[in-house]
Amino acid sequence: MRAPAGILNLLLLSLLAGLDPSKTQISPKEGWQVYSSAQDPDGRCICTVVAPEQNLCSRDAKSRQLRQLLEKVQNMSQSIEVLNLRTQRDFQYVLKMETQMKGLKAKFRQIEDDRKTLMTKHFQELKEKMDELLPLIPVLEQYKTDAKLITQFKEEIRNLSTVLTGIQEEIGAYDYDELHQRVLSLETRLRDCMKKLTCGKLMKITGPITVKISGTRFGAWMTDPLASEKNNRVWYMDSYTNNKIVREYKSIADFVSGAESRTYNLPFKWAGTNHVVYNGSLYFNKYQSNIIIKYSFDTGRVLAQRSLEYAGFHNVYPYTWGGFSDIDLMADEIGLWAVYATNQNAGNIVISQLNQDTLEVLKSWSTGYPKRSAGESFMICGTLYVTNSHLTGAKVYYSYSTKTSTYEYTDIPFHNQYFHISMLDYNARDRALYAWNNGHQVLFNVTLFHVIKTDDDT
């Protein structure tokens, strides 16, 4: 089970043609809509898009009328079929009666030829034949009634055809199927457009959604942001030290119910709670060291390990809650990252982008924010967001962009519902924050600000 589809509210700086900034908010079921319009200093429209459900025409009055009429025609066609079967049955009776009438005619001729000698015998036979014909009288009456009904149905169908033709012309000379295909095509194009919204600036955090209550006060749980749509495995790592057991669940539903699918016994104990699963492998900090381990769930083997040069470890530069949280491994839309502190940077946070195969540091950025003053941190689109506490009242207080090598102080509050956060990581596939909140596994929704550029925007 994936995180809810509505977990990301998209704020679009819309440069797309044809969007009406004056629209008011309506239900997403009524189609793709733009609402909450405003303008930036350059006069461009800033708006929110609501994605619809699959059947975009379901609430259109004309389409509904058309669909009802089509259903009525189908019902009438079924009634005609029933009548047709009945008339065919009655026709067989009529044929039988015709044969019997011919027999009677022959009997009458024979009676005329020899009325005196055979009168008694033939009279009895005639009576028997008449008795056989009596049940056919109501059949003939029903046959006449059905024939009238068929005529009436044909006339009504002709009238309906005229109405349908008028509606078809009124809605643009397209039949319903063609209109539906055109709407689906538009939906596909809009969804393709939304795929461009892979990165954005954090604007808001809402929630949390409590998924499960389990484990100790400290721990980590996660899914793989690079997994396929059908792969929704969950990994669970309780406690921040003295543990090597990773529990796997096939889905969040199995995780909630406790239906464990597999257990991994790591070759080393981990330190802290800031692990990450990325592209099928677990990345974690080896206990009492600044060594990063890459462990494959498929092979059950260590694929790589490397020391993170100068990185403090074993509670030298942890987050505010301690727990050997010196080295924080995380992933976003760009790749794999390590966040830590060094003596060389005066205990302030260092951000390093890692090669996911070799764990080699590709590039590093030194910030001015003290690691021991940070409650937690996470990466979104190459920007590090830092909270000022792990307790009640925590908020995202600082951000550093690796794209521009600049920082800013922010004020993005979020609800620390269970008072103590020991893990907070962004998942780019689900566009959500996974958190371990005092023995509660929770999800936070995020709102990102996006800019869509058209081909004409250079």
Short mmCIF file of C-alpha atoms in Angstrom, two decimals:
data_model
loop_
_atom_site.label_atom_id
_atom_site.label_comp_id
_atom_site.label_asym_id
_atom_site.label_seq_id
_atom_site.Cartn_x
_atom_site.Cartn_y
_atom_site.Cartn_z
CA MET A 1 0.00 0.00 0.00
CA ARG A 2 1.36 3.32 -1.01
CA ALA A 3 1.02 6.57 0.87
CA PRO A 4 -2.21 8.40 -0.08
CA ALA A 5 -2.22 9.87 -3.58
CA GLY A 6 -3.23 13.23 -2.12
CA ILE A 7 -0.16 13.31 0.12
CA LEU A 8 1.35 16.09 -1.99
CA ASN A 9 -0.51 19.35 -2.54
CA LEU A 10 1.00 20.80 -5.69
CA LEU A 11 1.52 24.56 -5.81
CA LEU A 12 2.11 25.39 -9.45
CA LEU A 13 3.61 28.49 -10.97
CA SER A 14 1.57 27.93 -14.09
CA LEU A 15 2.87 28.99 -17.44
CA LEU A 16 0.57 26.63 -19.29
CA ALA A 17 -1.88 28.08 -21.81
CA GLY A 18 -5.59 27.78 -21.30
CA LEU A 19 -5.76 27.86 -17.46
CA ASP A 20 -8.35 30.23 -16.06
CA PRO A 21 -7.03 31.89 -12.88
CA SER A 22 -10.49 33.05 -11.88
CA LYS A 23 -11.86 29.60 -11.17
CA THR A 24 -13.15 28.83 -7.68
CA GLN A 25 -12.43 25.64 -5.81
CA ILE A 26 -14.58 22.65 -6.74
CA SER A 27 -14.53 18.92 -6.17
CA PRO A 28 -11.65 17.05 -7.89
CA LYS A 29 -14.21 14.57 -9.20
CA GLU A 30 -15.41 17.19 -11.66
CA GLY A 31 -12.15 17.31 -13.61
CA TRP A 32 -8.77 19.00 -13.63
CA GLN A 33 -9.27 22.38 -11.95
CA VAL A 34 -7.17 25.39 -11.04
CA TYR A 35 -7.99 27.33 -7.88
CA SER A 36 -6.57 29.60 -5.16
CA SER A 37 -5.06 31.88 -7.80
CA ALA A 38 -2.61 34.67 -7.09
CA GLN A 39 0.21 36.43 -8.95
CA ASP A 40 3.91 36.70 -8.35
CA PRO A 41 5.80 40.02 -8.83
CA ASP A 42 6.34 39.17 -12.52
CA GLY A 43 2.60 38.84 -13.11
CA ARG A 44 2.62 35.07 -13.58
CA CYS A 45 -0.21 32.96 -12.18
CA ILE A 46 0.43 30.90 -9.04
CA CYS A 47 -2.23 28.25 -8.58
CA THR A 48 -3.08 24.80 -7.26
CA VAL A 49 -4.12 21.92 -9.52
CA VAL A 50 -6.57 19.27 -8.34
CA ALA A 51 -6.26 15.98 -10.19
CA PRO A 52 -9.55 14.21 -11.01
CA GLU A 53 -10.71 10.68 -10.74
CA GLN A 54 -10.66 8.51 -13.86
CA ASN A 55 -14.19 9.20 -15.13
CA LEU A 56 -14.01 12.89 -15.95
CA CYS A 57 -17.39 13.04 -17.71
CA SER A 58 -19.38 11.38 -14.94
CA ARG A 59 -20.84 14.63 -13.58
CA ASP A 60 -21.46 16.39 -16.89
CA ALA A 61 -25.21 16.98 -17.32
CA LYS A 62 -25.33 16.42 -21.06
CA SER A 63 -23.17 13.30 -20.85
CA ARG A 64 -25.34 11.97 -18.03
CA GLN A 65 -28.48 12.61 -20.11
CA LEU A 66 -26.87 10.89 -23.07
CA ARG A 67 -25.87 7.91 -20.95
CA GLN A 68 -29.38 7.60 -19.49
CA LEU A 69 -30.91 7.67 -22.96
CA LEU A 70 -28.48 5.04 -24.18
CA GLU A 71 -29.41 2.84 -21.21
CA LYS A 72 -33.09 3.34 -22.04
CA VAL A 73 -32.50 2.26 -25.65
CA GLN A 74 -30.64 -0.82 -24.42
CA ASN A 75 -33.52 -1.72 -22.09
CA MET A 76 -36.01 -1.29 -24.93
CA SER A 77 -33.87 -3.44 -27.21
CA GLN A 78 -33.93 -6.19 -24.57
CA SER A 79 -37.73 -5.90 -24.34
CA ILE A 80 -38.02 -6.18 -28.12
CA GLU A 81 -35.85 -9.30 -28.01
CA VAL A 82 -38.19 -10.85 -25.44
CA LEU A 83 -41.22 -9.96 -27.56
CA ASN A 84 -39.51 -11.38 -30.61
CA LEU A 85 -38.98 -14.72 -28.88
CA ARG A 86 -42.62 -14.76 -27.82
CA THR A 87 -43.86 -13.99 -31.34
CA GLN A 88 -41.67 -16.73 -32.75
CA ARG A 89 -43.21 -19.16 -30.28
CA ASP A 90 -46.71 -17.96 -31.16
CA PHE A 91 -45.90 -18.27 -34.85
CA GLN A 92 -45.21 -21.97 -34.35
CA TYR A 93 -48.65 -22.30 -32.80
CA VAL A 94 -50.16 -20.55 -35.81
CA LEU A 95 -48.41 -22.92 -38.20
CA LYS A 96 -49.75 -25.83 -36.20
CA MET A 97 -53.23 -24.36 -36.36
CA GLU A 98 -52.92 -23.90 -40.13
CA THR A 99 -52.14 -27.59 -40.54
CA GLN A 100 -55.10 -28.54 -38.41
CA MET A 101 -57.39 -26.21 -40.39
CA LYS A 102 -56.33 -27.88 -43.63
CA GLY A 103 -57.20 -31.20 -42.05
CA LEU A 104 -60.61 -29.88 -41.06
CA LYS A 105 -61.22 -28.66 -44.61
CA ALA A 106 -60.51 -32.13 -45.94
CA LYS A 107 -62.85 -33.59 -43.34
CA PHE A 108 -65.66 -31.24 -44.43
CA ARG A 109 -65.24 -32.30 -48.04
CA GLN A 110 -65.40 -35.94 -47.04
CA ILE A 111 -68.54 -35.30 -44.99
CA GLU A 112 -70.23 -33.66 -47.98
CA ASP A 113 -69.42 -36.71 -50.10
CA ASP A 114 -70.92 -39.16 -47.71
CA ARG A 115 -73.09 -37.29 -45.22
CA LYS A 116 -75.42 -40.09 -44.40
CA THR A 117 -73.17 -43.06 -43.78
CA LEU A 118 -70.28 -41.34 -42.02
CA MET A 119 -72.04 -38.43 -40.30
CA THR A 120 -71.75 -39.76 -36.78
CA LYS A 121 -68.11 -40.80 -37.04
CA HIS A 122 -66.89 -37.62 -38.69
CA PHE A 123 -68.88 -35.40 -36.37
CA GLN A 124 -67.02 -36.85 -33.41
CA GLU A 125 -63.67 -36.34 -35.15
CA LEU A 126 -64.64 -32.74 -35.97
CA LYS A 127 -65.50 -32.06 -32.36
CA GLU A 128 -62.12 -33.38 -31.24
CA LYS A 129 -60.32 -31.16 -33.76
CA MET A 130 -62.28 -28.12 -32.59
CA ASP A 131 -61.30 -28.89 -28.99
CA GLU A 132 -57.64 -28.90 -30.07
CA LEU A 133 -58.03 -25.48 -31.72
CA LEU A 134 -59.65 -23.74 -28.75
CA PRO A 135 -56.30 -23.09 -26.86
CA LEU A 136 -54.96 -21.33 -29.95
CA ILE A 137 -57.48 -18.49 -29.66
CA PRO A 138 -55.75 -16.70 -26.69
CA VAL A 139 -52.39 -17.31 -28.40
CA LEU A 140 -53.62 -15.39 -31.43
CA GLU A 141 -54.88 -12.59 -29.22
CA GLN A 142 -51.49 -12.32 -27.47
CA TYR A 143 -49.76 -12.41 -30.84
CA LYS A 144 -51.80 -9.40 -31.96
CA THR A 145 -51.01 -7.52 -28.69
CA ASP A 146 -47.28 -8.21 -28.99
CA ALA A 147 -47.28 -7.03 -32.58
CA LYS A 148 -48.80 -3.72 -31.44
CA LEU A 149 -46.17 -3.36 -28.70
CA ILE A 150 -43.38 -3.95 -31.18
CA THR A 151 -44.79 -1.23 -33.40
CA GLN A 152 -44.93 1.17 -30.44
CA PHE A 153 -41.35 0.33 -29.44
CA LYS A 154 -40.09 0.94 -32.95
CA GLU A 155 -41.75 4.34 -32.96
CA GLU A 156 -40.24 5.26 -29.57
CA ILE A 157 -36.79 4.18 -30.68
CA ARG A 158 -37.10 6.41 -33.74
CA ASN A 159 -37.98 9.33 -31.45
CA LEU A 160 -35.03 8.57 -29.15
CA SER A 161 -32.68 8.39 -32.09
CA THR A 162 -33.75 11.89 -33.06
CA VAL A 163 -33.11 13.15 -29.49
CA LEU A 164 -29.69 11.45 -29.35
CA THR A 165 -28.71 12.98 -32.65
CA GLY A 166 -29.64 16.42 -31.31
CA ILE A 167 -27.59 15.94 -28.14
CA GLN A 168 -24.68 14.62 -30.16
CA GLU A 169 -24.72 17.75 -32.32
CA GLU A 170 -25.08 20.00 -29.27
CA ILE A 171 -22.02 18.59 -27.49
CA GLY A 172 -19.84 18.90 -30.52
CA ALA A 173 -20.69 16.24 -33.07
CA TYR A 174 -18.74 13.54 -31.19
CA ASP A 175 -20.16 10.31 -29.91
CA TYR A 176 -19.79 9.51 -26.24
CA ASP A 177 -16.88 7.07 -26.70
CA GLU A 178 -14.94 9.59 -28.75
CA LEU A 179 -15.51 12.31 -26.16
CA HIS A 180 -14.37 9.95 -23.41
CA GLN A 181 -11.20 9.10 -25.32
CA ARG A 182 -10.46 12.80 -25.84
CA VAL A 183 -10.82 13.45 -22.11
CA LEU A 184 -8.58 10.50 -21.25
CA SER A 185 -6.00 11.84 -23.70
CA LEU A 186 -6.12 15.21 -21.99
CA GLU A 187 -5.73 13.55 -18.61
CA THR A 188 -2.66 11.65 -19.84
CA ARG A 189 -1.10 14.86 -21.12
CA LEU A 190 -1.73 16.60 -17.81
CA ARG A 191 -0.27 13.71 -15.83
CA ASP A 192 2.80 13.76 -18.07
CA CYS A 193 3.07 17.44 -17.25
CA MET A 194 2.86 16.67 -13.54
CA LYS A 195 5.73 14.22 -13.85
CA LYS A 196 7.91 17.27 -14.39
CA LEU A 197 7.15 18.23 -10.80
CA THR A 198 9.93 16.06 -9.41
CA CYS A 199 11.49 18.84 -7.39
CA GLY A 200 10.26 21.77 -5.40
CA LYS A 201 10.77 23.91 -2.33
CA LEU A 202 9.28 22.81 0.99
CA MET A 203 6.40 25.07 1.99
CA LYS A 204 4.37 23.16 4.56
CA ILE A 205 4.27 19.97 6.67
CA THR A 206 0.94 18.50 7.79
CA GLY A 207 -0.11 15.46 9.80
CA PRO A 208 1.02 13.19 11.18
CA ILE A 209 -0.82 10.04 10.11
CA THR A 210 -0.17 7.34 12.72
CA VAL A 211 0.53 4.07 10.91
CA LYS A 212 1.46 1.83 13.84
CA ILE A 213 2.50 1.80 17.50
CA SER A 214 5.41 -0.56 18.13
CA GLY A 215 8.97 -0.92 19.37
CA THR A 216 10.99 1.18 21.75
CA ARG A 217 11.24 4.94 21.99
CA PHE A 218 13.89 5.00 19.25
CA GLY A 219 14.01 3.30 15.86
CA ALA A 220 13.62 3.57 12.09
CA TRP A 221 11.18 2.36 9.45
CA MET A 222 11.34 2.99 5.73
CA THR A 223 10.44 2.03 2.16
CA ASP A 224 12.61 2.14 -0.95
CA PRO A 225 12.10 5.35 -2.97
CA LEU A 226 13.43 3.63 -6.11
CA ALA A 227 11.17 0.57 -5.83
CA SER A 228 8.65 -0.17 -8.57
CA GLU A 229 4.97 0.72 -8.27
CA LYS A 230 4.11 -2.83 -7.17
CA ASN A 231 6.95 -3.13 -4.67
CA ASN A 232 5.82 -1.63 -1.36
CA ARG A 233 8.07 -3.48 1.07
CA VAL A 234 8.65 -1.96 4.50
CA TRP A 235 11.80 -2.37 6.60
CA TYR A 236 11.81 -1.98 10.38
CA MET A 237 14.86 -1.43 12.62
CA ASP A 238 14.08 -1.06 16.33
CA SER A 239 16.43 0.79 18.73
CA TYR A 240 19.55 2.85 18.00
CA THR A 241 22.22 0.38 19.17
CA ASN A 242 22.99 -3.23 20.14
CA ASN A 243 20.86 -4.61 17.34
CA LYS A 244 21.48 -6.33 14.00
CA ILE A 245 17.95 -7.54 13.15
CA VAL A 246 16.06 -5.97 10.23
CA ARG A 247 12.44 -7.03 9.76
CA GLU A 248 10.80 -6.92 6.34
CA TYR A 249 7.09 -6.66 5.45
CA LYS A 250 5.61 -7.01 1.96
CA SER A 251 3.40 -3.93 2.36
CA ILE A 252 2.33 -1.29 4.86
CA ALA A 253 -0.83 -3.35 5.42
CA ASP A 254 1.33 -6.33 6.45
CA PHE A 255 3.46 -4.01 8.56
CA VAL A 256 0.39 -2.77 10.42
CA SER A 257 -0.93 -6.31 10.97
CA GLY A 258 2.52 -7.64 11.94
CA ALA A 259 2.70 -10.13 9.06
CA GLU A 260 6.48 -10.30 8.81
CA SER A 261 7.79 -11.75 5.53
CA ARG A 262 11.53 -12.00 6.20
CA THR A 263 14.22 -11.26 8.80
CA TYR A 264 17.80 -10.19 8.06
CA ASN A 265 20.67 -10.65 10.52
CA LEU A 266 23.23 -7.98 9.60
CA PRO A 267 26.96 -8.74 9.92
CA PHE A 268 27.45 -5.61 12.07
CA LYS A 269 25.49 -3.71 14.68
CA TRP A 270 24.24 -0.31 13.59
CA ALA A 271 24.62 3.08 15.25
CA GLY A 272 21.73 5.56 15.48
CA THR A 273 18.43 5.47 13.60
CA ASN A 274 19.42 7.33 10.44
CA HIS A 275 19.55 4.45 7.97
CA VAL A 276 18.15 4.43 4.45
CA VAL A 277 17.01 1.79 1.95
CA TYR A 278 17.92 2.84 -1.59
CA ASN A 279 17.62 0.80 -4.79
CA GLY A 280 17.31 -2.52 -2.96
CA SER A 281 20.18 -2.01 -0.48
CA LEU A 282 20.38 -0.87 3.12
CA TYR A 283 22.88 1.86 3.99
CA PHE A 284 23.77 2.20 7.68
CA ASN A 285 26.47 3.47 10.02
CA LYS A 286 28.54 0.69 11.60
CA TYR A 287 28.50 0.84 15.40
CA GLN A 288 31.36 2.76 17.08
CA SER A 289 32.83 3.94 13.78
CA ASN A 290 32.37 6.40 10.95
CA ILE A 291 32.16 3.52 8.46
CA ILE A 292 29.19 3.35 6.12
CA ILE A 293 27.93 -0.11 5.13
CA LYS A 294 26.01 -1.01 1.98
CA TYR A 295 24.09 -4.27 2.51
CA SER A 296 22.12 -6.03 -0.26
CA PHE A 297 18.75 -7.47 0.74
CA ASP A 298 18.75 -9.68 -2.37
CA THR A 299 22.09 -11.39 -1.74
CA GLY A 300 22.36 -10.95 2.03
CA ARG A 301 25.91 -9.67 1.59
CA VAL A 302 27.86 -6.48 2.23
CA LEU A 303 28.45 -4.89 -1.18
CA ALA A 304 30.60 -1.97 -0.02
CA GLN A 305 31.94 -0.21 3.08
CA ARG A 306 33.87 3.01 3.42
CA SER A 307 35.01 5.34 6.16
CA LEU A 308 33.48 8.83 6.05
CA GLU A 309 36.62 10.89 6.46
CA TYR A 310 36.76 13.15 9.55
CA ALA A 311 33.12 12.46 10.42
CA GLY A 312 32.40 12.45 14.13
CA PHE A 313 30.80 9.30 15.57
CA HIS A 314 29.64 7.65 18.82
CA ASN A 315 27.85 10.73 20.18
CA VAL A 316 30.57 13.24 19.30
CA TYR A 317 28.25 15.20 17.01
CA PRO A 318 24.76 13.70 17.41
CA TYR A 319 21.38 15.34 16.99
CA THR A 320 19.84 16.94 20.08
CA TRP A 321 18.38 13.62 21.27
CA GLY A 322 21.73 11.76 21.22
CA GLY A 323 21.43 8.08 20.36
CA PHE A 324 24.66 7.82 18.30
CA SER A 325 22.93 9.89 15.61
CA ASP A 326 26.21 11.44 14.40
CA ILE A 327 25.92 10.21 10.80
CA ASP A 328 22.59 10.57 9.00
CA LEU A 329 22.18 8.71 5.69
CA MET A 330 19.35 9.83 3.43
CA ALA A 331 18.11 9.89 -0.18
CA ASP A 332 16.08 12.27 -2.32
CA GLU A 333 15.25 12.86 -6.00
CA ILE A 334 18.94 13.50 -6.76
CA GLY A 335 20.62 10.58 -5.03
CA LEU A 336 22.30 9.33 -1.84
CA TRP A 337 23.55 11.69 0.89
CA ALA A 338 25.38 11.69 4.22
CA VAL A 339 24.90 14.44 6.80
CA TYR A 340 27.42 14.67 9.65
CA ALA A 341 29.85 17.04 11.38
CA THR A 342 33.64 17.31 11.58
CA ASN A 343 36.17 19.01 13.78
CA GLN A 344 37.50 20.73 10.67
CA ASN A 345 34.08 22.41 10.25
CA ALA A 346 33.87 23.28 13.97
CA GLY A 347 31.12 20.73 14.63
CA ASN A 348 28.85 22.29 12.03
CA ILE A 349 26.87 20.21 9.56
CA VAL A 350 28.62 18.84 6.46
CA ILE A 351 26.58 17.54 3.52
CA SER A 352 28.18 14.93 1.24
CA GLN A 353 26.75 13.40 -1.90
CA LEU A 354 27.72 9.71 -2.16
CA ASN A 355 28.22 7.27 -4.99
CA GLN A 356 25.58 4.65 -4.27
CA ASP A 357 27.83 1.80 -5.49
CA THR A 358 31.24 2.65 -4.01
CA LEU A 359 30.17 5.03 -1.20
CA GLU A 360 32.80 7.46 -2.43
CA VAL A 361 32.15 11.11 -1.59
CA LEU A 362 31.34 12.90 -4.85
CA LYS A 363 31.08 16.41 -3.43
CA SER A 364 30.73 18.07 -0.02
CA TRP A 365 29.22 21.31 1.30
CA SER A 366 30.14 22.82 4.68
CA THR A 367 27.33 24.68 6.44
CA GLY A 368 27.37 26.97 9.43
CA TYR A 369 24.65 25.17 11.42
CA PRO A 370 25.84 23.28 14.56
CA LYS A 371 25.06 19.59 14.28
CA ARG A 372 24.40 19.24 18.03
CA SER A 373 21.70 21.98 17.78
CA ALA A 374 19.75 20.11 15.12
CA GLY A 375 16.80 17.94 16.10
CA GLU A 376 16.71 16.02 12.79
CA SER A 377 17.29 16.75 9.10
CA PHE A 378 16.18 15.50 5.69
CA MET A 379 16.92 16.20 2.01
CA ILE A 380 14.38 17.24 -0.65
CA CYS A 381 15.62 18.00 -4.17
CA GLY A 382 19.19 18.68 -3.07
CA THR A 383 18.20 21.00 -0.22
CA LEU A 384 18.84 20.02 3.39
CA TYR A 385 16.09 20.97 5.85
CA VAL A 386 17.04 21.06 9.55
CA THR A 387 14.69 21.05 12.55
CA ASN A 388 15.58 22.98 15.69
CA SER A 389 14.46 20.30 18.15
CA HIS A 390 13.26 16.74 18.56
CA LEU A 391 10.66 17.74 21.19
CA THR A 392 7.31 19.52 21.26
CA GLY A 393 7.38 22.81 19.35
CA ALA A 394 9.91 21.58 16.80
CA LYS A 395 9.92 23.24 13.39
CA VAL A 396 12.04 23.34 10.24
CA TYR A 397 14.34 26.20 11.13
CA TYR A 398 17.18 26.13 8.58
CA SER A 399 17.72 25.03 4.99
CA TYR A 400 20.81 24.73 2.80
CA SER A 401 20.67 24.41 -0.99
CA THR A 402 23.46 22.36 -2.55
CA LYS A 403 22.45 23.76 -5.95
CA THR A 404 23.25 27.36 -5.02
CA SER A 405 25.47 26.74 -1.94
CA THR A 406 23.29 29.16 0.02
CA TYR A 407 21.26 28.89 3.21
CA GLU A 408 18.22 30.55 4.73
CA TYR A 409 16.38 30.48 8.04
CA THR A 410 12.85 29.14 7.74
CA ASP A 411 9.80 28.83 9.93
CA ILE A 412 7.87 25.67 8.96
CA PRO A 413 6.14 24.17 12.00
CA PHE A 414 4.91 20.60 12.24
CA HIS A 415 2.97 18.66 14.84
CA ASN A 416 5.20 16.54 17.09
CA GLN A 417 2.20 14.57 18.28
CA TYR A 418 4.02 12.10 20.53
CA PHE A 419 6.60 14.57 21.86
CA HIS A 420 9.88 12.88 20.84
CA ILE A 421 11.20 12.34 17.29
CA SER A 422 14.23 10.10 16.78
CA MET A 423 14.00 9.62 13.00
CA LEU A 424 12.71 11.91 10.21
CA ASP A 425 13.41 11.01 6.57
CA TYR A 426 11.94 12.09 3.23
CA ASN A 427 10.79 9.49 0.69
CA ALA A 428 10.85 10.88 -2.86
CA ARG A 429 8.52 8.23 -4.29
CA ASP A 430 5.81 8.75 -1.69
CA ARG A 431 6.55 12.49 -1.33
CA ALA A 432 6.21 12.06 2.44
CA LEU A 433 8.24 12.23 5.64
CA TYR A 434 8.66 8.96 7.52
CA ALA A 435 9.13 9.46 11.25
CA TRP A 436 9.64 7.47 14.45
CA ASN A 437 7.72 9.46 17.04
CA ASN A 438 8.22 8.01 20.54
CA GLY A 439 7.37 4.41 19.58
CA HIS A 440 4.85 5.49 16.94
CA GLN A 441 5.54 5.02 13.23
CA VAL A 442 3.99 8.05 11.51
CA LEU A 443 3.84 9.82 8.13
CA PHE A 444 3.86 13.57 7.50
CA ASN A 445 2.41 15.15 4.36
CA VAL A 446 4.54 17.75 2.59
CA THR A 447 3.57 20.65 0.34
CA LEU A 448 6.18 21.62 -2.25
CA PHE A 449 6.34 24.73 -4.41
CA HIS A 450 6.99 23.98 -8.09
CA VAL A 451 7.70 25.96 -11.23
CA ILE A 452 6.54 24.44 -14.54
CA LYS A 453 8.34 25.82 -17.57
CA THR A 454 6.84 25.67 -21.05
CA ASP A 455 8.88 25.29 -24.22
CA ASP A 456 8.65 29.08 -24.70
CA ASP A 457 10.06 29.81 -21.23
CA THR A 458 13.84 30.02 -21.55
#
